[in-house]
């Protein structure tokens, strides 16, 4: 079994910052990539950012320059630093990990950007 524990969501004003964390544990032998997705009400889940074991990163266009994904391989943890948050960033954010056995999802953490 693989468990993903997310933290760091909450309510923030426009222009503010949040840092999400996701720690993976369990039957993990090698992580190929970790990433963050988000799903807003009435919309499909979309990729926000991902990082590979070689530290290659990709970002959704609307978050480029504002969000930064990073990882701590020793802790099997991925982070998402979110700056200059906008109301359009409001969503449930899900952690995802790709390992040899497949893909696994976290339970989601709510991010709300509102004044």
C-alpha positions as a printed Julia matrix, in Angstrom:
115×3 Matrix{Float64}:
   0.0    0.0     0.0
   0.99   3.58   -0.66
  -0.21   6.49    1.44
  -0.06  10.16    0.54
  -0.59  12.75    3.26
  -1.17  16.32    2.15
  -1.05  19.48    4.22
  -0.84  23.23    3.86
  -4.14  24.23    2.34
  -6.36  26.97    3.71
  -7.88  30.38    3.17
  -5.69  33.19    1.88
  -6.29  36.65    0.49
  -5.52  37.48   -3.14
  -1.81  38.11   -3.54
  -0.98  35.86   -0.62
   1.07  32.68   -0.43
   0.63  29.09    0.65
   2.92  26.08    0.69
   1.49  22.62    0.13
   3.29  19.47    1.23
   2.7   15.84    0.33
   4.53  12.97    2.01
   4.46   9.51    0.47
   4.94   6.35    2.52
   4.41   2.63    2.23
   5.57   0.2    -0.44
   7.63   2.71   -2.38
  10.82   1.54   -4.0
  11.34   4.15   -6.66
   9.4    7.3    -7.46
   9.32   8.29  -11.11
   7.48  11.56  -10.63
   5.33  13.51   -8.2
   2.85  16.2    -8.99
  -0.01  18.42   -7.97
  -3.41  18.55   -9.65
  -6.38  20.72   -8.82
 -10.1   20.58   -9.35
 -12.38  23.58   -9.06
 -16.16  23.22   -8.69
 -17.74  22.26  -11.98
 -14.4   21.81  -13.71
 -12.21  18.88  -14.63
  -9.12  17.99  -12.64
  -6.05  19.57  -14.21
  -2.31  19.24  -13.78
  -0.78  22.18  -11.93
   2.87  21.09  -11.76
   4.97  17.96  -11.73
   8.57  17.02  -11.01
  10.45  13.9   -12.07
  13.12  11.93  -10.26
  15.61  13.84  -12.41
  14.12  17.17  -11.23
  12.55  18.03  -14.56
   9.49  20.19  -14.0
   6.43  21.23  -15.93
   3.8   23.82  -15.04
   0.33  24.7   -16.16
   0.51  27.97  -18.08
  -1.53  30.05  -15.63
   0.76  29.27  -12.68
   4.12  29.77  -14.39
   6.17  32.34  -12.51
   3.92  32.12   -9.45
   4.14  28.49   -8.32
   7.24  26.41   -7.68
   7.32  22.65   -7.27
  10.17  20.97   -5.43
  10.9   17.67   -3.75
  12.9   16.07   -0.95
  13.79  12.61   -2.21
  15.06  11.49    1.2
  11.62  12.17    2.68
   9.57  11.14   -0.4
   7.93  14.54   -0.11
   6.85  17.02   -2.74
   6.11  20.69   -2.13
   4.18  23.34   -4.0
   5.05  26.93   -3.14
   2.21  29.13   -4.34
   2.76  32.89   -4.5
   0.65  35.75   -5.83
  -2.46  33.65   -5.42
  -5.54  34.62   -7.35
  -9.22  33.79   -6.8
  -8.99  31.58   -9.9
  -6.56  29.34   -7.99
  -9.36  28.3    -5.63
  -9.73  24.52   -5.86
  -9.08  21.24   -4.14
  -5.43  20.38   -4.7
  -4.46  16.72   -5.04
  -1.03  15.16   -4.75
  -0.12  12.42   -7.22
   2.81  10.03   -7.26
   3.96   7.77  -10.08
   5.82   4.68   -8.99
   6.56   1.3   -10.59
   3.23  -0.08   -9.36
   1.2    2.75  -10.82
  -0.3    6.1    -9.86
  -1.57   7.06   -6.42
  -3.59  10.04   -5.19
  -3.8   11.98   -1.97
  -7.1   12.86   -0.33
  -6.97  16.49   -1.44
  -6.55  19.77    0.39
  -8.74  22.83   -0.09
  -7.18  26.1    -1.19
  -9.47  29.12   -1.11
  -8.32  32.53   -2.33
 -10.75  35.21   -1.26
 -10.87  38.61    0.37
